[in-house]
PDB file of C-alpha atoms in Angstrom:
ATOM      1  CA  UNK J   1     111.501  75.877  94.199  1.00 77.00           C
ATOM      2  CA  UNK J   2     113.851  73.805  96.385  1.00 81.00           C
ATOM      3  CA  UNK J   3     111.244  71.819  98.388  1.00 75.00           C
ATOM      4  CA  UNK J   4     109.493  70.677  95.202  1.00 78.00           C
ATOM      5  CA  UNK J   5     112.528  69.523  93.206  1.00 87.00           C
ATOM      6  CA  UNK J   6     113.662  65.923  92.774  1.00 91.00           C
ATOM      7  CA  UNK J   7     116.547  64.828  95.051  1.00 93.00           C
ATOM      8  CA  UNK J   8     119.208  65.094  92.304  1.00 95.00           C
ATOM      9  CA  UNK J   9     117.863  68.491  91.232  1.00 95.00           C
ATOM     10  CA  UNK J  10     117.952  69.616  94.870  1.00 94.00           C
ATOM     11  CA  UNK J  11     121.703  68.920  94.941  1.00 95.00           C
ATOM     12  CA  UNK J  12     122.109  71.216  91.932  1.00 96.00           C
ATOM     13  CA  UNK J  13     119.947  73.868  93.608  1.00 95.00           C
ATOM     14  CA  UNK J  14     121.997  73.652  96.799  1.00 94.00           C
ATOM     15  CA  UNK J  15     125.213  74.084  94.813  1.00 94.00           C
ATOM     16  CA  UNK J  16     123.760  77.183  93.133  1.00 93.00           C
ATOM     17  CA  UNK J  17     122.632  78.664  96.443  1.00 89.00           C
ATOM     18  CA  UNK J  18     125.951  77.872  98.154  1.00 89.00           C
ATOM     19  CA  UNK J  19     128.129  79.562  95.510  1.00 90.00           C
ATOM     20  CA  UNK J  20     126.198  81.165  92.634  1.00 89.00           C
ATOM     21  CA  UNK J  21     129.280  82.973  91.336  1.00 87.00           C
ATOM     22  CA  UNK J  22     131.209  79.704  90.958  1.00 90.00           C
ATOM     23  CA  UNK J  23     128.318  78.028  89.137  1.00 93.00           C
ATOM     24  CA  UNK J  24     127.976  81.003  86.779  1.00 91.00           C
ATOM     25  CA  UNK J  25     131.617  80.469  85.789  1.00 91.00           C
ATOM     26  CA  UNK J  26     131.464  76.662  85.529  1.00 93.00           C
ATOM     27  CA  UNK J  27     130.513  74.386  82.656  1.00 95.00           C
ATOM     28  CA  UNK J  28     127.448  72.171  82.852  1.00 95.00           C
ATOM     29  CA  UNK J  29     129.781  69.159  82.968  1.00 95.00           C
ATOM     30  CA  UNK J  30     131.641  70.543  85.990  1.00 95.00           C
ATOM     31  CA  UNK J  31     128.400  71.294  87.846  1.00 96.00           C
ATOM     32  CA  UNK J  32     127.025  67.826  87.109  1.00 96.00           C
ATOM     33  CA  UNK J  33     130.221  66.247  88.377  1.00 96.00           C
ATOM     34  CA  UNK J  34     130.212  68.416  91.521  1.00 95.00           C
ATOM     35  CA  UNK J  35     126.619  67.435  92.297  1.00 96.00           C
ATOM     36  CA  UNK J  36     127.184  63.748  91.478  1.00 94.00           C
ATOM     37  CA  UNK J  37     124.509  63.757  88.822  1.00 95.00           C
ATOM     38  CA  UNK J  38     124.119  64.008  85.057  1.00 96.00           C
ATOM     39  CA  UNK J  39     124.113  66.956  82.668  1.00 95.00           C
ATOM     40  CA  UNK J  40     120.508  66.011  81.855  1.00 95.00           C
ATOM     41  CA  UNK J  41     119.559  66.585  85.500  1.00 96.00           C
ATOM     42  CA  UNK J  42     121.259  69.990  85.503  1.00 96.00           C
ATOM     43  CA  UNK J  43     119.339  70.880  82.349  1.00 95.00           C
ATOM     44  CA  UNK J  44     116.090  69.633  83.929  1.00 94.00           C
ATOM     45  CA  UNK J  45     116.817  71.854  86.937  1.00 95.00           C
ATOM     46  CA  UNK J  46     117.237  74.865  84.643  1.00 93.00           C
ATOM     47  CA  UNK J  47     113.922  74.151  82.945  1.00 91.00           C
ATOM     48  CA  UNK J  48     112.199  73.755  86.332  1.00 88.00           C
ATOM     49  CA  UNK J  49     113.213  77.370  86.961  1.00 85.00           C
ATOM     50  CA  UNK J  50     111.632  78.403  83.685  1.00 82.00           C
ATOM     51  CA  UNK J  51     114.972  78.795  81.865  1.00 88.00           C
ATOM     52  CA  UNK J  52     115.646  77.449  78.390  1.00 90.00           C
ATOM     53  CA  UNK J  53     118.957  75.856  79.338  1.00 93.00           C
ATOM     54  CA  UNK J  54     122.234  76.067  81.234  1.00 95.00           C
ATOM     55  CA  UNK J  55     123.614  79.157  79.423  1.00 94.00           C
ATOM     56  CA  UNK J  56     120.505  81.060  80.543  1.00 94.00           C
ATOM     57  CA  UNK J  57     121.141  79.946  84.142  1.00 95.00           C
ATOM     58  CA  UNK J  58     124.701  81.293  84.002  1.00 93.00           C
ATOM     59  CA  UNK J  59     123.438  84.632  82.646  1.00 91.00           C
ATOM     60  CA  UNK J  60     120.727  84.839  85.313  1.00 89.00           C
ATOM     61  CA  UNK J  61     123.236  84.129  88.079  1.00 90.00           C
ATOM     62  CA  UNK J  62     125.635  86.753  86.735  1.00 86.00           C
ATOM     63  CA  UNK J  63     122.836  89.324  86.644  1.00 83.00           C
ATOM     64  CA  UNK J  64     121.747  88.394  90.166  1.00 78.00           C
ATOM     65  CA  UNK J  65     125.314  88.821  91.402  1.00 75.00           C
ATOM     66  CA  UNK J  66     125.479  92.244  89.772  1.00 73.00           C
ATOM     67  CA  UNK J  67     122.173  93.181  91.417  1.00 65.00           C
ATOM     68  CA  UNK J  68     123.494  92.080  94.816  1.00 62.00           C
ATOM     69  CA  UNK J  69     126.642  94.128  94.362  1.00 61.00           C
ATOM     70  CA  UNK J  70     124.585  97.215  93.545  1.00 60.00           C
ATOM     71  CA  UNK J  71     123.039  97.002  97.020  1.00 53.00           C
ATOM     72  CA  UNK J  72     126.313  97.147  98.934  1.00 50.00           C
ATOM     73  CA  UNK J  73     127.655 100.127 100.865  1.00 47.00           C
ATOM     74  CA  UNK J  74     131.258  99.138 101.302  1.00 45.00           C
ATOM     75  CA  UNK J  75     130.665  96.284 103.751  1.00 49.00           C
ATOM     76  CA  UNK J  76     129.846  93.665 101.112  1.00 46.00           C
ATOM     77  CA  UNK J  77     126.554  92.738  99.472  1.00 50.00           C
ATOM     78  CA  UNK J  78     123.404  93.067 101.550  1.00 59.00           C
ATOM     79  CA  UNK J  79     121.676  89.770 102.307  1.00 60.00           C
ATOM     80  CA  UNK J  80     118.845  88.801 104.645  1.00 61.00           C
ATOM     81  CA  UNK J  81     121.184  86.777 106.866  1.00 71.00           C
ATOM     82  CA  UNK J  82     121.511  88.302 110.329  1.00 77.00           C
ATOM     83  CA  UNK J  83     124.578  87.318 112.330  1.00 79.00           C
ATOM     84  CA  UNK J  84     125.168  87.464 116.081  1.00 85.00           C
ATOM     85  CA  UNK J  85     127.693  90.276 115.611  1.00 87.00           C
ATOM     86  CA  UNK J  86     125.533  92.555 113.431  1.00 86.00           C
ATOM     87  CA  UNK J  87     124.838  96.013 114.783  1.00 90.00           C
ATOM     88  CA  UNK J  88     121.223  97.176 115.055  1.00 92.00           C
ATOM     89  CA  UNK J  89     121.917  99.408 112.045  1.00 91.00           C
ATOM     90  CA  UNK J  90     122.990  96.313 110.059  1.00 87.00           C
ATOM     91  CA  UNK J  91     119.851  94.452 111.134  1.00 85.00           C
ATOM     92  CA  UNK J  92     117.605  97.306 109.968  1.00 88.00           C
ATOM     93  CA  UNK J  93     119.496  97.602 106.682  1.00 87.00           C
ATOM     94  CA  UNK J  94     119.276  93.864 105.972  1.00 83.00           C
ATOM     95  CA  UNK J  95     115.602  93.538 106.838  1.00 84.00           C
ATOM     96  CA  UNK J  96     114.485  96.541 104.797  1.00 86.00           C
ATOM     97  CA  UNK J  97     116.618  95.405 101.862  1.00 84.00           C
ATOM     98  CA  UNK J  98     115.147  91.876 101.980  1.00 83.00           C
ATOM     99  CA  UNK J  99     111.590  93.197 102.278  1.00 87.00           C
ATOM    100  CA  UNK J 100     112.052  95.567  99.337  1.00 88.00           C
ATOM    101  CA  UNK J 101     113.546  92.742  97.296  1.00 86.00           C
ATOM    102  CA  UNK J 102     110.635  90.419  98.158  1.00 88.00           C
ATOM    103  CA  UNK J 103     108.149  92.974  96.836  1.00 92.00           C
ATOM    104  CA  UNK J 104     110.180  93.707  93.683  1.00 91.00           C
ATOM    105  CA  UNK J 105     110.685  90.034  92.850  1.00 89.00           C
ATOM    106  CA  UNK J 106     107.041  89.202  93.554  1.00 92.00           C
ATOM    107  CA  UNK J 107     105.952  91.931  91.138  1.00 92.00           C
ATOM    108  CA  UNK J 108     108.420  90.720  88.503  1.00 89.00           C
ATOM    109  CA  UNK J 109     107.324  87.078  88.791  1.00 86.00           C
ATOM    110  CA  UNK J 110     103.582  87.680  89.104  1.00 91.00           C
ATOM    111  CA  UNK J 111     101.468  86.047  86.395  1.00 94.00           C
ATOM    112  CA  UNK J 112      99.139  88.892  85.387  1.00 96.00           C
ATOM    113  CA  UNK J 113      96.795  86.529  83.555  1.00 96.00           C
ATOM    114  CA  UNK J 114      96.256  84.539  86.748  1.00 97.00           C
ATOM    115  CA  UNK J 115      95.880  87.731  88.778  1.00 97.00           C
ATOM    116  CA  UNK J 116      93.298  89.072  86.315  1.00 97.00           C
ATOM    117  CA  UNK J 117      91.307  85.843  86.565  1.00 97.00           C
ATOM    118  CA  UNK J 118      91.434  85.931  90.376  1.00 98.00           C
ATOM    119  CA  UNK J 119      90.339  89.592  90.408  1.00 98.00           C
ATOM    120  CA  UNK J 120      87.424  88.794  88.101  1.00 97.00           C
ATOM    121  CA  UNK J 121      86.315  85.855  90.243  1.00 98.00           C
ATOM    122  CA  UNK J 122      86.489  87.795  93.520  1.00 98.00           C
ATOM    123  CA  UNK J 123      84.757  90.843  92.043  1.00 97.00           C
ATOM    124  CA  UNK J 124      81.788  88.721  90.918  1.00 97.00           C
ATOM    125  CA  UNK J 125      81.673  86.419  93.966  1.00 97.00           C
ATOM    126  CA  UNK J 126      78.547  86.120  96.049  1.00 96.00           C
ATOM    127  CA  UNK J 127      80.776  85.318  99.018  1.00 97.00           C
ATOM    128  CA  UNK J 128      84.555  85.178  99.626  1.00 98.00           C
ATOM    129  CA  UNK J 129      85.955  82.832 102.289  1.00 98.00           C
ATOM    130  CA  UNK J 130      89.631  83.214 103.247  1.00 98.00           C
ATOM    131  CA  UNK J 131      91.809  80.522 104.827  1.00 97.00           C
ATOM    132  CA  UNK J 132      95.287  80.598 106.358  1.00 95.00           C
ATOM    133  CA  UNK J 133      97.248  79.493 109.413  1.00 93.00           C
ATOM    134  CA  UNK J 134      99.787  81.360 111.516  1.00 89.00           C
ATOM    135  CA  UNK J 135     101.328  84.346 109.750  1.00 88.00           C
ATOM    136  CA  UNK J 136      99.251  83.584 106.645  1.00 92.00           C
ATOM    137  CA  UNK J 137      96.095  84.058 108.743  1.00 94.00           C
ATOM    138  CA  UNK J 138      97.259  87.600 109.533  1.00 94.00           C
ATOM    139  CA  UNK J 139      97.448  88.284 105.796  1.00 95.00           C
ATOM    140  CA  UNK J 140      94.004  86.728 105.440  1.00 96.00           C
ATOM    141  CA  UNK J 141      92.624  89.155 108.027  1.00 97.00           C
ATOM    142  CA  UNK J 142      94.060  92.043 105.997  1.00 97.00           C
ATOM    143  CA  UNK J 143      92.380  90.833 102.800  1.00 97.00           C
ATOM    144  CA  UNK J 144      89.081  90.291 104.612  1.00 97.00           C
ATOM    145  CA  UNK J 145      89.123  93.799 106.071  1.00 96.00           C
ATOM    146  CA  UNK J 146      89.858  95.362 102.690  1.00 96.00           C
ATOM    147  CA  UNK J 147      87.090  93.481 100.893  1.00 97.00           C
ATOM    148  CA  UNK J 148      84.618  94.085 103.709  1.00 95.00           C
ATOM    149  CA  UNK J 149      85.300  97.842 103.610  1.00 94.00           C
ATOM    150  CA  UNK J 150      84.075  98.078 100.019  1.00 95.00           C
ATOM    151  CA  UNK J 151      80.901  96.150 100.782  1.00 94.00           C
ATOM    152  CA  UNK J 152      81.806  92.644  99.603  1.00 96.00           C
ATOM    153  CA  UNK J 153      80.676  89.658 101.671  1.00 96.00           C
ATOM    154  CA  UNK J 154      83.911  88.260 103.054  1.00 97.00           C
ATOM    155  CA  UNK J 155      84.877  85.936 105.910  1.00 97.00           C
ATOM    156  CA  UNK J 156      88.233  84.931 107.420  1.00 97.00           C
ATOM    157  CA  UNK J 157      88.415  81.494 109.050  1.00 94.00           C
ATOM    158  CA  UNK J 158      91.683  80.894 110.989  1.00 88.00           C
ATOM    159  CA  UNK J 159      90.152  78.022 112.994  1.00 92.00           C
ATOM    160  CA  UNK J 160      90.487  74.821 110.917  1.00 93.00           C
ATOM    161  CA  UNK J 161      87.174  73.252 111.980  1.00 95.00           C
ATOM    162  CA  UNK J 162      85.183  76.414 111.302  1.00 95.00           C
ATOM    163  CA  UNK J 163      87.042  76.837 108.029  1.00 96.00           C
ATOM    164  CA  UNK J 164      86.162  73.333 106.857  1.00 97.00           C
ATOM    165  CA  UNK J 165      82.495  73.814 107.726  1.00 97.00           C
ATOM    166  CA  UNK J 166      82.483  77.155 105.879  1.00 97.00           C
ATOM    167  CA  UNK J 167      84.021  75.513 102.816  1.00 97.00           C
ATOM    168  CA  UNK J 168      81.374  72.774 102.936  1.00 98.00           C
ATOM    169  CA  UNK J 169      78.546  75.285 102.390  1.00 97.00           C
ATOM    170  CA  UNK J 170      80.107  77.272  99.548  1.00 98.00           C
ATOM    171  CA  UNK J 171      78.506  77.083  96.137  1.00 96.00           C
ATOM    172  CA  UNK J 172      79.195  77.901  92.516  1.00 97.00           C
ATOM    173  CA  UNK J 173      79.733  81.650  92.246  1.00 96.00           C
ATOM    174  CA  UNK J 174      81.555  81.810  95.599  1.00 98.00           C
ATOM    175  CA  UNK J 175      85.334  82.153  95.964  1.00 98.00           C
ATOM    176  CA  UNK J 176      87.731  80.520  98.440  1.00 98.00           C
ATOM    177  CA  UNK J 177      91.184  82.061  98.950  1.00 98.00           C
ATOM    178  CA  UNK J 178      93.865  79.914 100.606  1.00 97.00           C
ATOM    179  CA  UNK J 179      97.114  81.514 101.802  1.00 96.00           C
ATOM    180  CA  UNK J 180     100.158  79.359 102.588  1.00 94.00           C
ATOM    181  CA  UNK J 181     103.783  80.453 102.202  1.00 91.00           C
ATOM    182  CA  UNK J 182     105.071  76.889 101.816  1.00 88.00           C
ATOM    183  CA  UNK J 183     102.001  75.604  99.983  1.00 92.00           C
ATOM    184  CA  UNK J 184     102.145  72.491 102.167  1.00 92.00           C
ATOM    185  CA  UNK J 185      99.868  73.478 105.088  1.00 93.00           C
ATOM    186  CA  UNK J 186      97.466  70.525 105.205  1.00 95.00           C
ATOM    187  CA  UNK J 187      94.531  72.411 106.733  1.00 95.00           C
ATOM    188  CA  UNK J 188      94.593  75.164 104.110  1.00 97.00           C
ATOM    189  CA  UNK J 189      94.935  72.638 101.281  1.00 97.00           C
ATOM    190  CA  UNK J 190      91.990  70.630 102.626  1.00 97.00           C
ATOM    191  CA  UNK J 191      89.814  73.752 102.912  1.00 97.00           C
ATOM    192  CA  UNK J 192      90.455  74.694  99.304  1.00 97.00           C
ATOM    193  CA  UNK J 193      89.807  71.117  98.229  1.00 97.00           C
ATOM    194  CA  UNK J 194      86.416  71.035  99.952  1.00 98.00           C
ATOM    195  CA  UNK J 195      85.483  74.440  98.500  1.00 98.00           C
ATOM    196  CA  UNK J 196      86.463  73.318  95.006  1.00 97.00           C
ATOM    197  CA  UNK J 197      84.368  70.163  95.246  1.00 97.00           C
ATOM    198  CA  UNK J 198      81.431  72.365  96.203  1.00 97.00           C
ATOM    199  CA  UNK J 199      81.862  74.280  92.942  1.00 97.00           C
ATOM    200  CA  UNK J 200      83.475  77.418  94.360  1.00 98.00           C
ATOM    201  CA  UNK J 201      86.352  79.088  92.499  1.00 98.00           C
ATOM    202  CA  UNK J 202      89.591  78.578  94.427  1.00 98.00           C
ATOM    203  CA  UNK J 203      92.566  80.939  94.610  1.00 98.00           C
ATOM    204  CA  UNK J 204      95.882  80.004  96.252  1.00 98.00           C
ATOM    205  CA  UNK J 205      98.599  82.430  97.350  1.00 97.00           C
ATOM    206  CA  UNK J 206     101.917  80.663  97.927  1.00 94.00           C
ATOM    207  CA  UNK J 207     105.646  81.108  97.479  1.00 90.00           C
ATOM    208  CA  UNK J 208     106.329  77.818  95.705  1.00 86.00           C
ATOM    209  CA  UNK J 209     105.033  76.909  92.286  1.00 83.00           C
ATOM    210  CA  UNK J 210     104.424  73.176  92.143  1.00 84.00           C
ATOM    211  CA  UNK J 211     103.571  72.934  95.854  1.00 89.00           C
ATOM    212  CA  UNK J 212     100.568  70.767  96.863  1.00 93.00           C
ATOM    213  CA  UNK J 213      98.201  73.701  97.369  1.00 96.00           C
ATOM    214  CA  UNK J 214      98.351  74.380  93.625  1.00 94.00           C
ATOM    215  CA  UNK J 215      96.492  71.134  92.973  1.00 95.00           C
ATOM    216  CA  UNK J 216      93.451  72.513  94.824  1.00 96.00           C
ATOM    217  CA  UNK J 217      93.569  75.935  93.138  1.00 97.00           C
ATOM    218  CA  UNK J 218      91.847  77.191  90.011  1.00 98.00           C
ATOM    219  CA  UNK J 219      94.101  80.259  90.100  1.00 97.00           C
ATOM    220  CA  UNK J 220      97.634  80.290  91.538  1.00 97.00           C
ATOM    221  CA  UNK J 221      99.296  83.531  92.691  1.00 97.00           C
ATOM    222  CA  UNK J 222     103.009  83.227  93.469  1.00 94.00           C
ATOM    223  CA  UNK J 223     105.102  85.402  95.799  1.00 93.00           C
ATOM    224  CA  UNK J 224     108.911  85.525  95.692  1.00 87.00           C
ATOM    225  CA  UNK J 225     110.229  85.839  99.239  1.00 81.00           C
ATOM    226  CA  UNK J 226     113.356  84.291 100.730  1.00 71.00           C
ATOM    227  CA  UNK J 227     113.505  83.496 104.428  1.00 62.00           C
ATOM    228  CA  UNK J 228     116.741  83.437 106.426  1.00 56.00           C
ATOM    229  CA  UNK J 229     117.869  83.553 110.075  1.00 52.00           C
ATOM    230  CA  UNK J 230     114.971  84.919 112.193  1.00 56.00           C
ATOM    231  CA  UNK J 231     112.719  85.443 109.173  1.00 51.00           C
ATOM    232  CA  UNK J 232     111.380  81.934 108.641  1.00 49.00           C
ATOM    233  CA  UNK J 233     107.906  82.046 107.150  1.00 49.00           C
ATOM    234  CA  UNK J 234     106.820  85.175 108.998  1.00 59.00           C
ATOM    235  CA  UNK J 235     108.617  88.302 107.828  1.00 73.00           C
ATOM    236  CA  UNK J 236     109.590  88.859 104.200  1.00 80.00           C
ATOM    237  CA  UNK J 237     107.038  86.218 103.175  1.00 85.00           C
ATOM    238  CA  UNK J 238     104.330  88.217 104.934  1.00 89.00           C
ATOM    239  CA  UNK J 239     105.461  91.434 103.231  1.00 91.00           C
ATOM    240  CA  UNK J 240     105.319  89.747  99.810  1.00 92.00           C
ATOM    241  CA  UNK J 241     101.878  88.275 100.565  1.00 95.00           C
ATOM    242  CA  UNK J 242     100.548  91.658 101.721  1.00 95.00           C
ATOM    243  CA  UNK J 243     101.812  93.296  98.537  1.00 95.00           C
ATOM    244  CA  UNK J 244     100.104  90.629  96.424  1.00 96.00           C
ATOM    245  CA  UNK J 245      96.890  90.997  98.450  1.00 97.00           C
ATOM    246  CA  UNK J 246      97.023  94.763  97.828  1.00 97.00           C
ATOM    247  CA  UNK J 247      97.244  94.110  94.077  1.00 97.00           C
ATOM    248  CA  UNK J 248      94.306  91.692  94.249  1.00 97.00           C
ATOM    249  CA  UNK J 249      92.209  94.115  96.294  1.00 97.00           C
ATOM    250  CA  UNK J 250      93.024  97.132  94.111  1.00 96.00           C
ATOM    251  CA  UNK J 251      92.027  95.172  91.020  1.00 97.00           C
ATOM    252  CA  UNK J 252      88.704  94.232  92.615  1.00 97.00           C
ATOM    253  CA  UNK J 253      88.011  97.752  93.934  1.00 96.00           C
ATOM    254  CA  UNK J 254      88.732  99.159  90.477  1.00 95.00           C
ATOM    255  CA  UNK J 255      85.819  97.105  89.119  1.00 94.00           C
ATOM    256  CA  UNK J 256      83.509  99.084  91.425  1.00 92.00           C
ATOM    257  CA  UNK J 257      85.492 102.306  91.330  1.00 93.00           C
ATOM    258  CA  UNK J 258      82.830 104.877  92.323  1.00 94.00           C
ATOM    259  CA  UNK J 259      81.057 102.722  94.897  1.00 94.00           C
ATOM    260  CA  UNK J 260      84.393 101.502  96.312  1.00 93.00           C
ATOM    261  CA  UNK J 261      85.660 105.066  96.774  1.00 94.00           C
ATOM    262  CA  UNK J 262      82.385 106.049  98.449  1.00 94.00           C
ATOM    263  CA  UNK J 263      82.529 103.003 100.756  1.00 93.00           C
ATOM    264  CA  UNK J 264      86.146 103.650 101.710  1.00 92.00           C
ATOM    265  CA  UNK J 265      85.382 107.296 102.473  1.00 92.00           C
ATOM    266  CA  UNK J 266      82.332 106.347 104.554  1.00 92.00           C
ATOM    267  CA  UNK J 267      84.212 103.738 106.581  1.00 90.00           C
ATOM    268  CA  UNK J 268      87.134 106.134 107.092  1.00 90.00           C
ATOM    269  CA  UNK J 269      84.772 108.882 108.296  1.00 90.00           C
ATOM    270  CA  UNK J 270      82.969 106.683 110.812  1.00 89.00           C
ATOM    271  CA  UNK J 271      86.248 105.398 112.268  1.00 89.00           C
ATOM    272  CA  UNK J 272      87.741 108.893 112.256  1.00 86.00           C
ATOM    273  CA  UNK J 273      84.884 110.029 114.487  1.00 82.00           C
ATOM    274  CA  UNK J 274      86.298 107.768 117.211  1.00 85.00           C
ATOM    275  CA  UNK J 275      89.539 109.787 117.400  1.00 85.00           C
ATOM    276  CA  UNK J 276      89.837 112.606 119.892  1.00 79.00           C
ATOM    277  CA  UNK J 277      91.147 116.002 118.823  1.00 72.00           C
ATOM    278  CA  UNK J 278      92.369 116.786 122.338  1.00 67.00           C
ATOM    279  CA  UNK J 279      96.010 116.447 123.240  1.00 60.00           C
ATOM    280  CA  UNK J 280      97.128 115.412 126.687  1.00 55.00           C
TER     281      UNK J 280
END
């Protein structure tokens, strides 16, 4: 939420992130004073997170701290922060912990009503165009391959000019899917905007509710990944996006259960024929 908060609310967010345990034990007056803002701003920050008020924030922080402690093995809580002195074993432990947490928190935060609507739109679409840049394009390729394997007409457009021209020829009954971790990638936002003006249904996959891409989306699917150290925008975010894409695809395939199973088996068989049984 941090990039989309007001400046005073960002100071509260930064205080929470810097020392969540201290905030969970502090009064709203103390936090407001620490952040050089008002109690009203602290309350507004809580509501931006979907909490009823400050007491709920303190409870949530206490629970989060307990969850962190449950993931420790004697060396302190596991986080996604990799230091220069970490052993390779520590690196593996931190990455796998952060990836597992990204998937769990994405599942917990996922709006099933929005997911159901996106599944319904994709399942009925005459054509599905997928947009994304960088690591998000890799996730787009995964979604395209999955949809294509069950016989749906799907395209992935990582090149911005080709993507814009594809969006310009979409029509009502088509679907455009835009993937952007930050929700601020201008090209992806523009592609969804063009597709929406053409009458296509638009779906956005992003990590930040309230980010600009949401304004171009009919249906908003939110991941819950945190990036630290070497993981900026390309690691745990990608894992969370892939998990969400799997949920979207499975929901669509379920609509065509028998034909989807047959298509998956046929495509598996034809690819399997390209494997050799000989060992060298």
